XYZ file of N, CA and C in Angstrom:
567
model
N -26.935 -91.672 9.032
C -27.344 -91.375 10.402
C -28.236 -90.169 10.476
N -29.276 -90.219 11.296
C -30.190 -89.093 11.457
C -29.577 -88.032 12.355
N -29.992 -86.790 12.137
C -29.620 -85.668 13.012
C -28.124 -85.637 13.314
N -27.314 -85.934 12.294
C -25.870 -85.818 12.473
C -25.258 -86.889 13.344
N -25.909 -88.047 13.484
C -25.320 -89.156 14.243
C -24.902 -90.237 13.253
N -23.671 -90.695 13.356
C -23.159 -91.721 12.454
C -22.642 -92.889 13.272
N -23.015 -94.104 12.890
C -22.558 -95.305 13.583
C -21.515 -96.004 12.711
N -20.455 -96.470 13.347
C -19.401 -97.167 12.626
C -19.036 -98.437 13.378
N -18.502 -99.421 12.648
C -17.851 -100.558 13.293
C -16.404 -100.494 12.819
N -15.488 -100.301 13.782
C -14.086 -100.086 13.441
C -13.218 -101.217 13.969
N -11.983 -101.264 13.477
C -10.990 -102.205 13.996
C -10.888 -101.996 15.509
N -10.870 -103.089 16.280
C -10.871 -102.993 17.742
C -9.674 -102.199 18.258
N -8.537 -102.313 17.593
C -7.335 -101.632 18.068
C -7.105 -100.275 17.417
N -7.844 -99.966 16.349
C -7.606 -98.721 15.614
C -8.913 -98.162 15.053
N -9.496 -97.159 15.750
C -10.792 -96.616 15.320
C -10.745 -95.872 13.987
N -9.538 -95.656 13.435
C -9.479 -94.970 12.144
C -9.706 -95.946 10.989
N -9.699 -97.264 11.302
C -9.893 -98.291 10.267
C -11.282 -98.903 10.422
N -12.103 -98.818 9.374
C -13.437 -99.411 9.419
C -13.336 -100.924 9.228
N -14.113 -101.674 10.008
C -14.143 -103.133 9.858
C -14.954 -103.468 8.612
N -14.524 -104.455 7.817
C -15.300 -104.867 6.645
C -16.681 -105.384 7.059
N -17.653 -105.312 6.159
C -19.004 -105.802 6.442
C -18.939 -107.238 6.955
N -19.651 -107.515 8.050
C -19.686 -108.862 8.608
C -18.535 -109.192 9.537
N -17.503 -108.327 9.586
C -16.350 -108.552 10.467
C -16.611 -107.902 11.815
N -16.218 -108.581 12.889
C -16.435 -108.040 14.228
C -15.481 -106.887 14.497
N -16.002 -105.823 15.103
C -15.180 -104.675 15.466
C -15.819 -103.923 16.606
N -15.280 -102.731 16.913
C -15.833 -101.915 17.989
C -16.864 -100.948 17.424
N -18.016 -100.875 18.091
C -19.056 -99.942 17.665
C -18.660 -98.539 18.123
N -18.637 -97.594 17.172
C -18.294 -96.209 17.481
C -19.414 -95.297 16.995
N -19.591 -94.190 17.692
C -20.619 -93.220 17.324
C -19.936 -91.904 17.014
N -20.277 -91.326 15.866
C -19.689 -90.050 15.491
C -20.771 -89.022 15.180
N -20.331 -87.780 14.970
C -21.263 -86.728 14.581
C -21.352 -85.609 15.602
N -22.107 -84.592 15.244
C -22.150 -83.386 16.074
C -22.863 -83.597 17.411
N -23.626 -84.699 17.552
C -24.338 -84.956 18.811
C -23.420 -85.539 19.887
N -22.237 -86.017 19.484
C -21.334 -86.657 20.439
C -20.763 -85.616 21.398
N -20.729 -85.959 22.689
C -20.209 -85.056 23.724
C -18.720 -84.806 23.513
N -18.173 -83.906 24.312
C -16.741 -83.603 24.210
C -15.903 -84.433 25.165
N -16.545 -85.284 25.955
C -15.766 -86.114 26.856
C -16.427 -86.255 28.208
N -15.672 -86.852 29.142
C -16.141 -87.045 30.508
C -15.679 -85.881 31.369
N -16.507 -85.450 32.269
C -16.162 -84.357 33.164
C -15.041 -84.793 34.109
N -13.964 -84.023 34.142
C -12.842 -84.266 35.051
C -12.209 -85.651 34.909
N -12.301 -86.259 33.724
C -11.682 -87.575 33.503
C -10.873 -87.511 32.201
N -9.820 -86.696 32.181
C -9.064 -86.437 30.952
C -8.514 -87.709 30.306
N -7.969 -88.614 31.131
C -7.355 -89.830 30.596
C -8.394 -90.701 29.884
N -9.563 -90.887 30.540
C -10.637 -91.686 29.960
C -11.193 -90.994 28.714
N -11.296 -89.667 28.769
C -11.783 -88.900 27.611
C -10.878 -89.126 26.400
N -9.553 -89.061 26.619
C -8.607 -89.240 25.505
C -8.701 -90.632 24.905
N -9.047 -91.614 25.740
C -9.133 -92.996 25.280
C -10.433 -93.247 24.509
N -11.525 -92.645 24.987
C -12.854 -92.951 24.446
C -13.345 -91.961 23.385
N -12.889 -90.709 23.434
C -13.316 -89.694 22.468
C -12.126 -89.328 21.596
N -12.158 -89.765 20.345
C -11.022 -89.553 19.452
C -11.466 -88.725 18.249
N -10.527 -88.036 17.577
C -10.922 -87.294 16.376
C -11.583 -88.254 15.384
N -12.649 -87.811 14.732
C -13.373 -88.688 13.808
C -12.692 -88.673 12.445
N -12.040 -89.777 12.056
C -11.333 -89.831 10.775
C -12.261 -90.192 9.605
N -13.562 -90.366 9.894
C -14.470 -90.872 8.860
C -15.350 -89.803 8.230
N -14.864 -88.566 8.256
C -15.545 -87.519 7.498
C -16.586 -86.710 8.241
N -17.215 -87.264 9.264
C -18.252 -86.508 9.982
C -17.601 -85.495 10.919
N -18.326 -84.417 11.195
C -17.816 -83.400 12.134
C -17.863 -83.948 13.546
N -17.074 -83.339 14.427
C -17.114 -83.720 15.833
C -16.201 -84.890 16.139
N -16.387 -85.454 17.318
C -15.536 -86.539 17.788
C -16.163 -87.897 17.514
N -15.340 -88.932 17.660
C -15.795 -90.307 17.521
C -15.773 -90.903 18.924
N -16.914 -91.439 19.388
C -16.991 -92.053 20.713
C -16.859 -93.552 20.578
N -15.853 -94.112 21.262
C -15.620 -95.560 21.248
C -16.459 -96.174 22.368
N -17.492 -96.943 22.013
C -18.441 -97.441 23.009
C -17.904 -98.582 23.854
N -16.885 -99.314 23.338
C -16.401 -100.495 24.047
C -17.274 -101.709 23.771
N -18.272 -101.543 22.884
C -19.137 -102.655 22.492
C -18.617 -103.271 21.206
N -18.743 -104.600 21.092
C -18.363 -105.281 19.861
C -19.601 -105.454 18.989
N -19.432 -105.324 17.688
C -20.550 -105.528 16.776
C -20.062 -105.847 15.386
N -21.014 -106.262 14.553
C -20.741 -106.433 13.127
C -21.768 -105.584 12.392
N -21.356 -105.020 11.257
C -22.280 -104.249 10.438
C -22.493 -105.006 9.141
N -23.767 -105.186 8.752
C -24.028 -105.882 7.495
C -24.018 -104.891 6.329
N -24.245 -105.390 5.111
C -24.187 -104.549 3.901
C -25.211 -103.415 3.950
N -26.313 -103.602 4.712
C -27.363 -102.580 4.787
C -27.129 -101.568 5.905
N -25.989 -101.710 6.598
C -25.674 -100.757 7.654
C -26.307 -101.098 8.991
N -26.912 -102.293 9.107
C -27.486 -102.701 10.392
C -26.390 -103.301 11.263
N -26.393 -102.915 12.543
C -25.354 -103.379 13.458
C -25.913 -104.443 14.387
N -25.189 -105.567 14.491
C -25.556 -106.613 15.442
C -24.580 -106.555 16.607
N -25.122 -106.569 17.817
C -24.329 -106.439 19.037
C -23.716 -107.778 19.430
N -22.423 -107.771 19.856
C -21.731 -109.013 20.229
C -21.061 -108.947 21.599
N -21.536 -108.070 22.488
C -20.935 -108.021 23.823
C -19.880 -106.926 23.944
N -19.153 -106.954 25.041
C -18.188 -105.909 25.356
C -16.788 -106.242 24.836
N -16.091 -105.222 24.308
C -14.722 -105.411 23.817
C -13.733 -105.554 24.967
N -14.078 -104.991 26.125
C -13.116 -105.027 27.229
C -13.028 -106.398 27.878
N -13.745 -107.378 27.356
C -13.668 -108.747 27.870
C -12.813 -109.591 26.931
N -11.914 -108.917 26.191
C -11.040 -109.637 25.278
C -9.689 -109.859 25.940
N -9.173 -111.084 25.862
C -7.881 -111.398 26.474
C -7.037 -112.191 25.476
N -5.765 -112.337 25.799
C -4.901 -113.202 24.991
C -4.436 -114.355 25.859
N -4.605 -115.584 25.363
C -4.117 -116.775 26.069
C -3.278 -117.556 25.074
N -2.004 -117.776 25.411
C -1.115 -118.505 24.513
C -1.046 -117.861 23.131
N -1.097 -116.527 23.101
C -1.004 -115.801 21.834
C -2.300 -115.751 21.040
N -3.370 -116.389 21.548
C -4.657 -116.386 20.843
C -5.570 -115.338 21.473
N -6.156 -114.454 20.639
C -7.079 -113.442 21.142
C -8.437 -114.104 21.383
N -8.932 -113.971 22.601
C -10.153 -114.663 23.004
C -11.165 -113.675 23.565
N -12.405 -113.808 23.128
C -13.501 -112.973 23.612
C -14.226 -113.753 24.711
N -14.020 -113.340 25.968
C -14.585 -114.081 27.098
C -16.113 -114.136 27.040
N -16.736 -113.034 26.627
C -18.196 -112.986 26.547
C -18.767 -114.010 25.582
N -18.001 -114.314 24.540
C -18.442 -115.297 23.540
C -18.516 -116.693 24.182
N -17.501 -117.041 24.993
C -17.478 -118.342 25.663
C -18.656 -118.426 26.640
N -18.895 -117.317 27.364
C -20.009 -117.281 28.316
C -21.342 -117.497 27.598
N -21.516 -116.816 26.464
C -22.772 -116.923 25.703
C -22.985 -118.351 25.190
N -21.926 -118.982 24.673
C -22.038 -120.354 24.149
C -22.360 -121.329 25.292
N -21.729 -121.118 26.458
C -21.981 -121.997 27.610
C -23.447 -121.908 28.037
N -23.968 -120.686 28.088
C -25.378 -120.502 28.482
C -26.323 -121.119 27.453
N -25.939 -121.048 26.177
C -26.770 -121.634 25.109
C -26.784 -123.167 25.238
N -25.619 -123.762 25.536
C -25.516 -125.224 25.659
C -26.194 -125.744 26.923
N -26.223 -124.916 27.974
C -26.764 -125.364 29.268
C -27.814 -124.385 29.791
N -29.060 -124.531 29.331
C -30.136 -123.640 29.778
C -30.376 -123.716 31.291
N -29.846 -124.776 31.953
C -30.008 -124.902 33.408
C -29.139 -123.892 34.161
N -28.172 -123.267 33.458
C -27.299 -122.291 34.112
C -27.914 -120.897 34.041
N -27.838 -120.181 35.159
C -28.358 -118.820 35.223
C -27.268 -117.827 34.822
N -26.069 -118.003 35.395
C -24.952 -117.100 35.108
C -23.685 -117.893 34.850
N -22.869 -117.373 33.942
C -21.559 -117.963 33.661
C -20.559 -116.822 33.571
N -19.410 -117.004 34.182
C -18.320 -116.044 34.044
C -17.073 -116.821 33.647
N -16.371 -116.330 32.627
C -15.093 -116.934 32.250
C -14.037 -115.859 32.467
N -13.018 -116.199 33.209
C -11.968 -115.244 33.545
C -10.610 -115.810 33.146
N -9.654 -114.907 32.896
C -8.283 -115.325 32.604
C -7.468 -115.201 33.886
N -6.874 -116.309 34.311
C -5.997 -116.304 35.482
C -4.655 -116.851 35.030
N -3.594 -116.071 35.252
C -2.276 -116.402 34.721
C -2.446 -116.593 33.209
N -2.132 -117.764 32.673
C -2.319 -117.909 31.224
C -3.340 -118.993 30.919
N -4.372 -119.077 31.774
C -5.399 -120.078 31.496
C -6.788 -119.481 31.721
N -7.789 -120.121 31.139
C -9.168 -119.685 31.317
C -9.835 -120.524 32.399
N -10.567 -119.848 33.256
C -11.294 -120.515 34.338
C -12.759 -120.096 34.232
N -13.649 -121.089 34.263
C -15.077 -120.806 34.206
C -15.718 -120.944 35.568
N -16.698 -120.080 35.841
C -17.471 -120.158 37.077
C -18.934 -120.080 36.660
N -19.763 -121.003 37.187
C -21.164 -121.028 36.779
C -22.076 -121.210 37.975
N -23.289 -120.658 37.847
C -24.315 -120.822 38.881
C -25.597 -121.291 38.198
N -26.323 -122.228 38.849
C -27.530 -122.784 38.226
C -28.760 -121.899 38.437
N -29.770 -122.126 37.601
C -31.080 -121.537 37.868
C -31.624 -122.249 39.101
N -32.480 -121.583 39.888
C -33.019 -122.224 41.097
C -33.652 -123.583 40.773
N -33.267 -124.604 41.537
C -33.850 -125.932 41.372
C -33.301 -126.737 40.210
N -32.363 -126.193 39.466
C -31.808 -126.923 38.308
C -30.539 -127.662 38.704
N -30.257 -128.745 37.975
C -29.056 -129.550 38.201
C -27.854 -128.871 37.540
N -26.746 -128.889 38.232
C -25.510 -128.352 37.652
C -24.869 -129.417 36.767
N -24.379 -129.020 35.591
C -23.599 -129.983 34.798
C -22.241 -130.188 35.475
N -21.535 -131.255 35.083
C -20.183 -131.456 35.608
C -19.200 -130.654 34.747
N -17.992 -130.466 35.278
C -16.932 -129.789 34.510
C -16.738 -130.489 33.168
N -16.728 -131.827 33.228
C -16.508 -132.617 32.016
C -17.602 -132.351 30.982
N -18.868 -132.316 31.425
C -19.979 -132.062 30.497
C -19.830 -130.697 29.821
N -19.463 -129.699 30.615
C -19.312 -128.345 30.060
C -18.160 -128.306 29.065
N -17.020 -128.880 29.447
C -15.863 -128.874 28.555
C -16.157 -129.631 27.257
N -16.853 -130.764 27.366
C -17.188 -131.557 26.176
C -18.128 -130.784 25.248
N -19.125 -130.127 25.832
C -20.072 -129.355 25.021
C -19.375 -128.185 24.322
N -18.518 -127.480 25.062
C -17.803 -126.337 24.483
C -16.838 -126.780 23.385
N -16.199 -127.930 23.588
C -15.240 -128.433 22.602
C -15.909 -128.617 21.238
N -17.205 -128.899 21.248
C -17.926 -129.063 19.993
C -18.396 -127.747 19.387
N -18.251 -126.642 20.136
C -18.805 -125.353 19.691
C -17.754 -124.283 19.406
N -16.638 -124.323 20.130
C -15.644 -123.250 20.017
C -14.248 -123.846 19.822
N -13.285 -123.043 19.339
C -11.906 -123.544 19.193
C -11.357 -124.024 20.542
N -10.441 -124.969 20.496
C -9.881 -125.570 21.714
C -9.347 -124.516 22.685
N -8.734 -123.464 22.165
C -8.157 -122.425 23.026
C -9.226 -121.707 23.851
N -10.491 -121.785 23.408
C -11.599 -121.097 24.087
C -12.202 -121.917 25.221
N -11.794 -123.188 25.376
C -12.411 -124.044 26.383
C -11.665 -123.879 27.713
N -12.340 -123.335 28.750
C -11.667 -123.171 30.045
C -11.148 -124.505 30.567
N -9.932 -124.478 31.134
C -9.324 -125.720 31.610
C -9.856 -126.094 32.983
N -10.570 -125.178 33.612
C -11.024 -125.404 34.984
C -12.407 -124.776 35.148
N -13.287 -125.462 35.868
C -14.628 -124.927 36.151
C -14.913 -124.984 37.636
N -15.572 -123.942 38.137
C -16.049 -123.913 39.524
C -17.557 -123.694 39.463
N -18.286 -124.362 40.350
C -19.737 -124.173 40.381
C -20.130 -123.612 41.738
N -20.954 -122.573 41.713
C -21.378 -121.903 42.945
C -22.892 -121.765 42.925
N -23.471 -121.526 44.100
C -24.927 -121.329 44.163
C -25.337 -120.072 43.410
N -24.475 -119.056 43.469
C -24.784 -117.805 42.769
C -23.486 -117.076 42.463
N -23.555 -116.143 41.529
C -22.395 -115.310 41.202
C -22.701 -113.890 41.663
N -21.667 -113.135 42.047
C -21.909 -111.745 42.471
C -22.390 -110.903 41.280
N -23.425 -110.115 41.516
C -23.980 -109.280 40.455
C -23.778 -107.808 40.792
N -23.581 -107.005 39.748
C -23.469 -105.562 39.933
C -24.846 -104.923 39.973
N -24.879 -103.600 40.035
C -26.147 -102.874 40.174
C -27.080 -103.093 38.984
N -26.530 -103.354 37.814
C -27.367 -103.558 36.618
C -27.848 -105.008 36.493
N -27.538 -105.844 37.505
C -27.958 -107.235 37.452
C -27.062 -108.112 36.597
N -25.939 -107.541 36.151
C -24.976 -108.315 35.357
C -23.886 -108.837 36.290
N -23.215 -109.920 35.857
C -22.145 -110.516 36.653
C -21.052 -109.476 36.920
N -20.615 -109.390 38.170
C -19.526 -108.490 38.552
C -18.212 -109.249 38.348
N -17.575 -109.006 37.192
C -16.391 -109.789 36.829
C -15.191 -109.530 37.731
N -15.074 -108.324 38.293
C -13.953 -108.040 39.201
C -14.042 -108.940 40.440
N -15.250 -109.077 40.990
C -15.429 -109.924 42.176
C -15.223 -111.394 41.845
N -15.736 -111.831 40.690
C -15.549 -113.233 40.287
C -14.064 -113.531 40.119
N -13.355 -112.626 39.450
C -11.920 -112.828 39.213
C -11.167 -112.909 40.536
N -11.495 -112.042 41.485
C -10.831 -112.069 42.801
C -11.084 -113.415 43.485
N -12.332 -113.906 43.393
C -12.671 -115.202 44.008
C -11.894 -116.336 43.338
N -11.837 -116.321 41.998
C -11.142 -117.373 41.247
C -9.656 -117.380 41.610
N -9.049 -116.188 41.686
C -7.626 -116.110 42.037
C -7.393 -116.672 43.434
N -8.326 -116.397 44.331
C -8.259 -116.905 45.698
C -8.321 -118.442 45.682
N -9.208 -118.996 44.861
C -9.349 -120.459 44.757
C -8.072 -121.095 44.225
N -7.477 -120.459 43.187
C -6.286 -121.078 42.595
C -5.108 -121.017 43.571
N -5.074 -119.956 44.405
C -4.040 -119.872 45.434
C -4.245 -120.993 46.453
N -5.502 -121.191 46.860
C -5.827 -122.230 47.840
C -5.437 -123.613 47.309
N -5.734 -123.871 46.019
C -5.436 -125.202 45.485
C -3.920 -125.412 45.353
N -3.164 -124.345 45.156
C -1.708 -124.455 45.075
C -1.117 -124.939 46.401
N -1.736 -124.495 47.514
C -1.216 -124.844 48.834
C -1.913 -126.088 49.389
N -2.641 -126.792 48.531
C -3.258 -128.038 48.950
C -4.424 -127.874 49.905
N -4.959 -126.631 49.995
C -6.077 -126.389 50.912
C -7.375 -126.918 50.325
């Protein structure tokens, strides 16, 4: 790392353990350039800024990003770690399902996969003027690309998904909407 900055890919649950080359882990930044934490956010600071066990001075910053590091030290980005859930004892990366769905269906503009109770629910919005696939088409396509546990059991299609300030899907709002839908369907509405 230049100017005292070191990049690591560590075990998602334990930043003191480096992930083997090619294995997915959390991207961490270490070295003297790393800040001492967040202003007035002690709890978040303790979670994100940890002592660096990998030899460099200063703290280790846990970015919350998933990545793999190859033998040459190049890091490939794989989305956010905080979108990881467990369904039926299987650890699932929601962003991975979203990425595969978008790859299979270029007609979709946005896809959100959320965990509700112990099942996965997908919500998708089309590009303007494009045809929406059916739930069956999406499930069939995903079944050929990802493990069975990764295929959402339910899909909802909307004209658009709520976006945050950065133009990315606002998962908190999508999840609230999905929970509302599942409540409605329980009462036969």
